[in-house]
Amino acid sequence: MDRINIGILSLLQHDCTLSVADIGEKVGLSTSACHRRIRQLEDDGLIRSYSANLSREALGLRMEVFVEVTLDSQSEALLDGFEQAVRNCRDIIECHLMAGDADYLLRVAAADPHAYEKLHRKTLASLPGVARLKSNFVLKTVSEYSGYPLN
């Protein structure tokens, strides 16, 4: 990956609304050459999608919670069933299979403690194979994801 591709990825990662002409100007390429590079980065799988970074608070979701999930079995069928159920649950923002004490780490958001309790009881506790849930409430976000480091 050369410095131009790194520049393109950096710009898109921080503001995907930039026009191809603006990106090309910033990295020293013509609009058509920049467009070809972006298409190649997409084809190569470096750019998976484009999205807007929404404000959780402005959406009324004042609570963010990381939930450690321990399953009652490690069978492939149970892991597959749990992961499929998570994919079908819009309330779960992220899900990571973990090494360590918990099997999975979920990230969820809720409007308030009552809404989280409802999510915990009705959704999280009813996921396939759940033996234990441990909720970790975010008090303050010190550093948010703002993109992957590019060298």
Short mmCIF file of N, CA and C in Angstrom, two decimals:
data_model
loop_
_atom_site.label_atom_id
_atom_site.label_comp_id
_atom_site.label_asym_id
_atom_site.label_seq_id
_atom_site.Cartn_x
_atom_site.Cartn_y
_atom_site.Cartn_z
N MET A 1 0.86 -1.16 0.00
CA MET A 1 0.00 0.00 0.00
C MET A 1 0.91 1.23 0.00
N ASP A 2 0.68 2.12 -0.93
CA ASP A 2 1.51 3.31 -1.04
C ASP A 2 0.91 4.48 -0.27
N ARG A 3 1.63 5.59 -0.23
CA ARG A 3 1.20 6.76 0.56
C ARG A 3 -0.10 7.35 0.03
N ILE A 4 -0.36 7.22 -1.28
CA ILE A 4 -1.61 7.76 -1.84
C ILE A 4 -2.81 6.96 -1.34
N ASN A 5 -2.69 5.63 -1.38
CA ASN A 5 -3.79 4.80 -0.86
C ASN A 5 -4.01 5.05 0.62
N ILE A 6 -2.93 5.19 1.38
CA ILE A 6 -3.05 5.49 2.81
C ILE A 6 -3.76 6.83 2.99
N GLY A 7 -3.41 7.81 2.18
CA GLY A 7 -4.06 9.11 2.26
C GLY A 7 -5.54 9.03 1.94
N ILE A 8 -5.88 8.30 0.90
CA ILE A 8 -7.29 8.13 0.52
C ILE A 8 -8.06 7.46 1.65
N LEU A 9 -7.52 6.36 2.17
CA LEU A 9 -8.19 5.64 3.25
C LEU A 9 -8.35 6.51 4.50
N SER A 10 -7.32 7.26 4.82
CA SER A 10 -7.38 8.15 5.98
C SER A 10 -8.48 9.19 5.82
N LEU A 11 -8.54 9.81 4.66
CA LEU A 11 -9.56 10.83 4.41
C LEU A 11 -10.97 10.23 4.47
N LEU A 12 -11.17 9.09 3.81
CA LEU A 12 -12.49 8.46 3.80
C LEU A 12 -12.89 7.97 5.18
N GLN A 13 -11.92 7.46 5.93
CA GLN A 13 -12.20 6.93 7.26
C GLN A 13 -12.70 8.03 8.19
N HIS A 14 -12.23 9.25 7.98
CA HIS A 14 -12.63 10.34 8.86
C HIS A 14 -13.79 11.17 8.31
N ASP A 15 -14.01 11.10 6.99
CA ASP A 15 -15.14 11.84 6.41
C ASP A 15 -15.47 11.23 5.05
N CYS A 16 -16.40 10.29 5.05
CA CYS A 16 -16.74 9.60 3.80
C CYS A 16 -17.66 10.42 2.91
N THR A 17 -17.97 11.64 3.32
CA THR A 17 -18.81 12.50 2.48
C THR A 17 -17.97 13.37 1.53
N LEU A 18 -16.65 13.29 1.65
CA LEU A 18 -15.80 14.07 0.75
C LEU A 18 -16.03 13.61 -0.69
N SER A 19 -16.00 14.54 -1.61
CA SER A 19 -16.15 14.17 -3.02
C SER A 19 -14.85 13.55 -3.51
N VAL A 20 -14.94 12.77 -4.57
CA VAL A 20 -13.75 12.17 -5.16
C VAL A 20 -12.79 13.27 -5.62
N ALA A 21 -13.33 14.36 -6.13
CA ALA A 21 -12.49 15.48 -6.56
C ALA A 21 -11.71 16.06 -5.39
N ASP A 22 -12.38 16.24 -4.24
CA ASP A 22 -11.70 16.77 -3.05
C ASP A 22 -10.61 15.82 -2.56
N ILE A 23 -10.93 14.53 -2.55
CA ILE A 23 -9.94 13.54 -2.11
C ILE A 23 -8.76 13.55 -3.05
N GLY A 24 -9.04 13.54 -4.36
CA GLY A 24 -7.96 13.57 -5.35
C GLY A 24 -7.07 14.78 -5.18
N GLU A 25 -7.66 15.93 -4.94
CA GLU A 25 -6.88 17.16 -4.75
C GLU A 25 -5.98 17.04 -3.52
N LYS A 26 -6.50 16.47 -2.45
CA LYS A 26 -5.73 16.35 -1.20
C LYS A 26 -4.59 15.35 -1.30
N VAL A 27 -4.75 14.32 -2.14
CA VAL A 27 -3.69 13.31 -2.26
C VAL A 27 -2.85 13.48 -3.53
N GLY A 28 -3.19 14.48 -4.34
CA GLY A 28 -2.40 14.75 -5.54
C GLY A 28 -2.73 13.90 -6.74
N LEU A 29 -4.01 13.57 -6.91
CA LEU A 29 -4.45 12.78 -8.07
C LEU A 29 -5.55 13.51 -8.80
N SER A 30 -5.71 13.20 -10.08
CA SER A 30 -6.87 13.70 -10.82
C SER A 30 -8.11 13.00 -10.28
N THR A 31 -9.27 13.55 -10.57
CA THR A 31 -10.52 12.95 -10.11
C THR A 31 -10.67 11.53 -10.64
N SER A 32 -10.38 11.33 -11.91
CA SER A 32 -10.57 9.98 -12.49
C SER A 32 -9.57 8.98 -11.91
N ALA A 33 -8.32 9.40 -11.70
CA ALA A 33 -7.32 8.50 -11.11
C ALA A 33 -7.70 8.16 -9.67
N CYS A 34 -8.20 9.15 -8.94
CA CYS A 34 -8.64 8.93 -7.56
C CYS A 34 -9.83 7.98 -7.53
N HIS A 35 -10.76 8.17 -8.44
CA HIS A 35 -11.93 7.29 -8.51
C HIS A 35 -11.49 5.84 -8.77
N ARG A 36 -10.54 5.65 -9.67
CA ARG A 36 -10.03 4.29 -9.95
C ARG A 36 -9.40 3.68 -8.69
N ARG A 37 -8.63 4.48 -7.97
CA ARG A 37 -7.98 4.00 -6.74
C ARG A 37 -9.02 3.59 -5.70
N ILE A 38 -10.04 4.42 -5.53
CA ILE A 38 -11.09 4.11 -4.54
C ILE A 38 -11.81 2.83 -4.93
N ARG A 39 -12.14 2.67 -6.20
CA ARG A 39 -12.80 1.44 -6.67
C ARG A 39 -11.91 0.22 -6.40
N GLN A 40 -10.61 0.37 -6.63
CA GLN A 40 -9.69 -0.75 -6.39
C GLN A 40 -9.63 -1.08 -4.89
N LEU A 41 -9.61 -0.05 -4.05
CA LEU A 41 -9.62 -0.27 -2.59
C LEU A 41 -10.90 -0.97 -2.16
N GLU A 42 -12.01 -0.62 -2.78
CA GLU A 42 -13.28 -1.31 -2.50
C GLU A 42 -13.22 -2.76 -2.98
N ASP A 43 -12.74 -2.96 -4.20
CA ASP A 43 -12.65 -4.32 -4.76
C ASP A 43 -11.72 -5.21 -3.95
N ASP A 44 -10.65 -4.60 -3.41
CA ASP A 44 -9.68 -5.36 -2.61
C ASP A 44 -10.17 -5.62 -1.18
N GLY A 45 -11.33 -5.06 -0.82
CA GLY A 45 -11.91 -5.30 0.49
C GLY A 45 -11.38 -4.40 1.60
N LEU A 46 -10.56 -3.43 1.26
CA LEU A 46 -10.07 -2.49 2.28
C LEU A 46 -11.18 -1.54 2.71
N ILE A 47 -12.04 -1.16 1.79
CA ILE A 47 -13.21 -0.35 2.11
C ILE A 47 -14.41 -1.29 2.05
N ARG A 48 -15.02 -1.54 3.21
CA ARG A 48 -16.17 -2.46 3.26
C ARG A 48 -17.48 -1.76 3.01
N SER A 49 -17.61 -0.53 3.53
CA SER A 49 -18.87 0.21 3.38
C SER A 49 -18.65 1.65 3.79
N TYR A 50 -19.68 2.45 3.60
CA TYR A 50 -19.66 3.85 4.00
C TYR A 50 -20.84 4.06 4.94
N SER A 51 -20.64 4.86 5.99
CA SER A 51 -21.74 5.07 6.93
C SER A 51 -21.60 6.41 7.63
N ALA A 52 -22.66 6.79 8.32
CA ALA A 52 -22.68 8.01 9.13
C ALA A 52 -22.43 7.62 10.58
N ASN A 53 -21.69 8.43 11.30
CA ASN A 53 -21.42 8.23 12.71
C ASN A 53 -22.46 9.02 13.50
N LEU A 54 -23.44 8.33 14.04
CA LEU A 54 -24.56 8.98 14.72
C LEU A 54 -24.24 9.26 16.18
N SER A 55 -24.90 10.25 16.74
CA SER A 55 -24.74 10.59 18.15
C SER A 55 -25.71 9.76 18.98
N ARG A 56 -25.15 8.89 19.82
CA ARG A 56 -25.96 8.05 20.69
C ARG A 56 -26.85 8.92 21.59
N GLU A 57 -26.25 9.96 22.17
CA GLU A 57 -26.99 10.83 23.09
C GLU A 57 -28.13 11.56 22.38
N ALA A 58 -27.87 12.07 21.18
CA ALA A 58 -28.91 12.78 20.44
C ALA A 58 -30.06 11.85 20.06
N LEU A 59 -29.78 10.57 19.97
CA LEU A 59 -30.83 9.58 19.68
C LEU A 59 -31.59 9.18 20.93
N GLY A 60 -31.21 9.75 22.08
CA GLY A 60 -31.89 9.44 23.32
C GLY A 60 -31.36 8.21 24.03
N LEU A 61 -30.22 7.70 23.59
CA LEU A 61 -29.62 6.52 24.20
C LEU A 61 -28.52 6.98 25.15
N ARG A 62 -28.89 7.29 26.38
CA ARG A 62 -27.97 7.90 27.33
C ARG A 62 -27.04 6.90 28.01
N MET A 63 -27.36 5.61 27.91
CA MET A 63 -26.55 4.58 28.57
C MET A 63 -25.87 3.70 27.54
N GLU A 64 -24.61 3.41 27.80
CA GLU A 64 -23.90 2.42 27.00
C GLU A 64 -23.40 1.35 27.96
N VAL A 65 -23.56 0.09 27.55
CA VAL A 65 -23.24 -1.02 28.44
C VAL A 65 -22.46 -2.08 27.67
N PHE A 66 -21.38 -2.57 28.29
CA PHE A 66 -20.65 -3.72 27.75
C PHE A 66 -21.09 -4.92 28.59
N VAL A 67 -21.55 -5.95 27.92
CA VAL A 67 -22.10 -7.11 28.61
C VAL A 67 -21.24 -8.33 28.31
N GLU A 68 -20.70 -8.92 29.37
CA GLU A 68 -19.94 -10.16 29.24
C GLU A 68 -20.93 -11.32 29.30
N VAL A 69 -20.84 -12.21 28.32
CA VAL A 69 -21.77 -13.34 28.23
C VAL A 69 -20.98 -14.64 28.36
N THR A 70 -21.42 -15.46 29.28
CA THR A 70 -20.87 -16.81 29.42
C THR A 70 -21.96 -17.79 29.03
N LEU A 71 -21.61 -18.70 28.14
CA LEU A 71 -22.56 -19.71 27.69
C LEU A 71 -22.42 -20.98 28.52
N ASP A 72 -23.46 -21.80 28.50
CA ASP A 72 -23.41 -23.03 29.29
C ASP A 72 -22.73 -24.18 28.56
N SER A 73 -22.30 -23.94 27.32
CA SER A 73 -21.62 -24.97 26.54
C SER A 73 -20.77 -24.29 25.47
N GLN A 74 -19.80 -25.01 24.99
CA GLN A 74 -18.95 -24.50 23.91
C GLN A 74 -19.17 -25.28 22.61
N SER A 75 -20.30 -25.95 22.52
CA SER A 75 -20.56 -26.74 21.32
C SER A 75 -20.69 -25.81 20.12
N GLU A 76 -20.28 -26.29 18.99
CA GLU A 76 -20.34 -25.49 17.77
C GLU A 76 -21.77 -25.09 17.44
N ALA A 77 -22.70 -26.00 17.66
CA ALA A 77 -24.10 -25.70 17.37
C ALA A 77 -24.61 -24.57 18.26
N LEU A 78 -24.23 -24.58 19.53
CA LEU A 78 -24.68 -23.52 20.43
C LEU A 78 -24.02 -22.19 20.07
N LEU A 79 -22.72 -22.20 19.79
CA LEU A 79 -22.03 -20.97 19.39
C LEU A 79 -22.67 -20.39 18.13
N ASP A 80 -22.93 -21.25 17.14
CA ASP A 80 -23.57 -20.80 15.90
C ASP A 80 -24.96 -20.23 16.17
N GLY A 81 -25.73 -20.91 17.02
CA GLY A 81 -27.07 -20.44 17.34
C GLY A 81 -27.06 -19.12 18.07
N PHE A 82 -26.12 -18.97 19.01
CA PHE A 82 -25.99 -17.71 19.74
C PHE A 82 -25.63 -16.58 18.79
N GLU A 83 -24.65 -16.81 17.94
CA GLU A 83 -24.20 -15.77 17.01
C GLU A 83 -25.30 -15.38 16.03
N GLN A 84 -26.08 -16.33 15.56
CA GLN A 84 -27.18 -16.00 14.66
C GLN A 84 -28.24 -15.18 15.37
N ALA A 85 -28.54 -15.54 16.61
CA ALA A 85 -29.53 -14.77 17.37
C ALA A 85 -29.04 -13.34 17.60
N VAL A 86 -27.76 -13.18 17.86
CA VAL A 86 -27.19 -11.84 18.06
C VAL A 86 -27.29 -11.03 16.77
N ARG A 87 -26.99 -11.65 15.64
CA ARG A 87 -27.08 -10.95 14.34
C ARG A 87 -28.50 -10.46 14.07
N ASN A 88 -29.49 -11.18 14.59
CA ASN A 88 -30.89 -10.83 14.37
C ASN A 88 -31.41 -9.82 15.40
N CYS A 89 -30.58 -9.43 16.35
CA CYS A 89 -31.02 -8.51 17.40
C CYS A 89 -30.46 -7.11 17.14
N ARG A 90 -31.34 -6.21 16.76
CA ARG A 90 -30.93 -4.84 16.42
C ARG A 90 -30.44 -4.06 17.63
N ASP A 91 -30.79 -4.49 18.83
CA ASP A 91 -30.37 -3.78 20.04
C ASP A 91 -28.90 -4.01 20.39
N ILE A 92 -28.30 -5.04 19.83
CA ILE A 92 -26.89 -5.34 20.10
C ILE A 92 -26.06 -4.64 19.03
N ILE A 93 -25.24 -3.69 19.48
CA ILE A 93 -24.45 -2.87 18.56
C ILE A 93 -23.23 -3.64 18.05
N GLU A 94 -22.57 -4.34 18.97
CA GLU A 94 -21.39 -5.13 18.62
C GLU A 94 -21.40 -6.43 19.40
N CYS A 95 -20.76 -7.44 18.83
CA CYS A 95 -20.60 -8.73 19.51
C CYS A 95 -19.24 -9.28 19.14
N HIS A 96 -18.47 -9.67 20.15
CA HIS A 96 -17.13 -10.20 19.93
C HIS A 96 -16.98 -11.53 20.66
N LEU A 97 -16.51 -12.56 19.95
CA LEU A 97 -16.14 -13.83 20.57
C LEU A 97 -14.81 -13.58 21.27
N MET A 98 -14.72 -13.95 22.55
CA MET A 98 -13.56 -13.60 23.36
C MET A 98 -12.79 -14.83 23.82
N ALA A 99 -11.52 -14.60 24.12
CA ALA A 99 -10.71 -15.57 24.87
C ALA A 99 -10.62 -14.99 26.28
N GLY A 100 -10.78 -15.80 27.28
CA GLY A 100 -10.76 -15.30 28.65
C GLY A 100 -11.94 -15.81 29.44
N ASP A 101 -12.34 -15.04 30.46
CA ASP A 101 -13.41 -15.49 31.35
C ASP A 101 -14.77 -15.56 30.66
N ALA A 102 -15.10 -14.56 29.87
CA ALA A 102 -16.40 -14.53 29.18
C ALA A 102 -16.24 -15.10 27.77
N ASP A 103 -17.32 -15.67 27.27
CA ASP A 103 -17.30 -16.20 25.90
C ASP A 103 -17.50 -15.10 24.87
N TYR A 104 -18.37 -14.13 25.18
CA TYR A 104 -18.67 -13.04 24.25
C TYR A 104 -18.70 -11.72 25.01
N LEU A 105 -18.40 -10.66 24.30
CA LEU A 105 -18.55 -9.31 24.82
C LEU A 105 -19.50 -8.57 23.89
N LEU A 106 -20.61 -8.09 24.46
CA LEU A 106 -21.60 -7.36 23.69
C LEU A 106 -21.53 -5.88 24.06
N ARG A 107 -21.86 -5.03 23.10
CA ARG A 107 -22.00 -3.60 23.36
C ARG A 107 -23.44 -3.24 23.03
N VAL A 108 -24.13 -2.64 23.99
CA VAL A 108 -25.52 -2.23 23.79
C VAL A 108 -25.70 -0.80 24.28
N ALA A 109 -26.77 -0.18 23.86
CA ALA A 109 -27.12 1.16 24.32
C ALA A 109 -28.59 1.16 24.72
N ALA A 110 -28.91 2.01 25.70
CA ALA A 110 -30.30 2.09 26.18
C ALA A 110 -30.59 3.52 26.59
N ALA A 111 -31.87 3.84 26.62
CA ALA A 111 -32.29 5.19 26.99
C ALA A 111 -32.07 5.47 28.47
N ASP A 112 -32.31 4.46 29.31
CA ASP A 112 -32.23 4.66 30.76
C ASP A 112 -32.16 3.29 31.43
N PRO A 113 -31.99 3.26 32.76
CA PRO A 113 -31.89 1.96 33.45
C PRO A 113 -33.11 1.06 33.22
N HIS A 114 -34.30 1.64 33.18
CA HIS A 114 -35.50 0.83 32.94
C HIS A 114 -35.44 0.16 31.56
N ALA A 115 -35.04 0.91 30.56
CA ALA A 115 -34.93 0.35 29.21
C ALA A 115 -33.86 -0.74 29.16
N TYR A 116 -32.75 -0.53 29.88
CA TYR A 116 -31.71 -1.56 29.90
C TYR A 116 -32.21 -2.82 30.62
N GLU A 117 -32.94 -2.64 31.73
CA GLU A 117 -33.47 -3.80 32.43
C GLU A 117 -34.38 -4.62 31.51
N LYS A 118 -35.20 -3.94 30.75
CA LYS A 118 -36.10 -4.62 29.80
C LYS A 118 -35.28 -5.37 28.74
N LEU A 119 -34.27 -4.72 28.20
CA LEU A 119 -33.39 -5.36 27.22
C LEU A 119 -32.69 -6.57 27.84
N HIS A 120 -32.23 -6.42 29.06
CA HIS A 120 -31.54 -7.51 29.76
C HIS A 120 -32.46 -8.70 29.96
N ARG A 121 -33.66 -8.45 30.45
CA ARG A 121 -34.60 -9.54 30.75
C ARG A 121 -35.19 -10.19 29.50
N LYS A 122 -35.65 -9.36 28.57
CA LYS A 122 -36.40 -9.87 27.42
C LYS A 122 -35.52 -10.35 26.28
N THR A 123 -34.34 -9.76 26.14
CA THR A 123 -33.51 -10.06 24.98
C THR A 123 -32.23 -10.80 25.35
N LEU A 124 -31.39 -10.16 26.15
CA LEU A 124 -30.07 -10.74 26.43
C LEU A 124 -30.16 -12.06 27.17
N ALA A 125 -30.97 -12.12 28.21
CA ALA A 125 -31.09 -13.35 29.00
C ALA A 125 -31.74 -14.48 28.21
N SER A 126 -32.45 -14.16 27.15
CA SER A 126 -33.11 -15.21 26.37
C SER A 126 -32.31 -15.65 25.15
N LEU A 127 -31.12 -15.13 24.98
CA LEU A 127 -30.27 -15.60 23.88
C LEU A 127 -29.91 -17.06 24.13
N PRO A 128 -29.72 -17.84 23.06
CA PRO A 128 -29.46 -19.28 23.23
C PRO A 128 -28.22 -19.58 24.08
N GLY A 129 -28.40 -20.44 25.08
CA GLY A 129 -27.28 -20.96 25.85
C GLY A 129 -26.69 -20.04 26.89
N VAL A 130 -27.32 -18.91 27.18
CA VAL A 130 -26.75 -17.97 28.15
C VAL A 130 -26.79 -18.57 29.54
N ALA A 131 -25.62 -18.66 30.18
CA ALA A 131 -25.52 -19.13 31.55
C ALA A 131 -25.34 -17.96 32.51
N ARG A 132 -24.65 -16.90 32.03
CA ARG A 132 -24.36 -15.77 32.91
C ARG A 132 -24.18 -14.51 32.10
N LEU A 133 -24.70 -13.40 32.61
CA LEU A 133 -24.51 -12.08 32.04
C LEU A 133 -23.88 -11.18 33.09
N LYS A 134 -22.89 -10.41 32.69
CA LYS A 134 -22.27 -9.43 33.59
C LYS A 134 -22.27 -8.09 32.88
N SER A 135 -23.01 -7.14 33.43
CA SER A 135 -23.16 -5.82 32.80
C SER A 135 -22.12 -4.85 33.35
N ASN A 136 -21.45 -4.15 32.45
CA ASN A 136 -20.47 -3.14 32.79
C ASN A 136 -20.93 -1.82 32.19
N PHE A 137 -21.32 -0.88 33.05
CA PHE A 137 -21.89 0.38 32.60
C PHE A 137 -20.80 1.41 32.34
N VAL A 138 -20.88 2.06 31.20
CA VAL A 138 -19.91 3.10 30.85
C VAL A 138 -20.25 4.36 31.64
N LEU A 139 -19.25 4.87 32.37
CA LEU A 139 -19.43 6.12 33.11
C LEU A 139 -19.03 7.31 32.25
N LYS A 140 -17.95 7.15 31.49
CA LYS A 140 -17.46 8.22 30.62
C LYS A 140 -16.63 7.58 29.52
N THR A 141 -16.83 8.04 28.29
CA THR A 141 -16.00 7.57 27.19
C THR A 141 -14.81 8.51 27.07
N VAL A 142 -13.64 7.98 27.29
CA VAL A 142 -12.41 8.76 27.28
C VAL A 142 -11.89 8.91 25.86
N SER A 143 -11.95 7.84 25.09
CA SER A 143 -11.45 7.86 23.72
C SER A 143 -12.36 6.97 22.89
N GLU A 144 -12.96 7.52 21.85
CA GLU A 144 -13.85 6.76 20.98
C GLU A 144 -13.12 6.29 19.73
N TYR A 145 -13.63 5.24 19.15
CA TYR A 145 -13.09 4.76 17.88
C TYR A 145 -13.20 5.88 16.85
N SER A 146 -12.08 6.18 16.22
CA SER A 146 -12.10 7.20 15.17
C SER A 146 -11.40 6.70 13.92
N GLY A 147 -11.21 5.41 13.83
CA GLY A 147 -10.59 4.82 12.65
C GLY A 147 -9.38 4.01 13.03
N TYR A 148 -8.99 3.14 12.12
CA TYR A 148 -7.82 2.30 12.34
C TYR A 148 -6.56 3.11 12.05
N PRO A 149 -5.48 2.81 12.77
CA PRO A 149 -4.22 3.50 12.47
C PRO A 149 -3.69 3.05 11.11
N LEU A 150 -3.27 4.00 10.32
CA LEU A 150 -2.73 3.71 9.00
C LEU A 150 -1.27 4.15 8.96
N ASN A 151 -0.40 3.27 8.52
CA ASN A 151 1.03 3.59 8.44
C ASN A 151 1.46 3.82 7.02
#
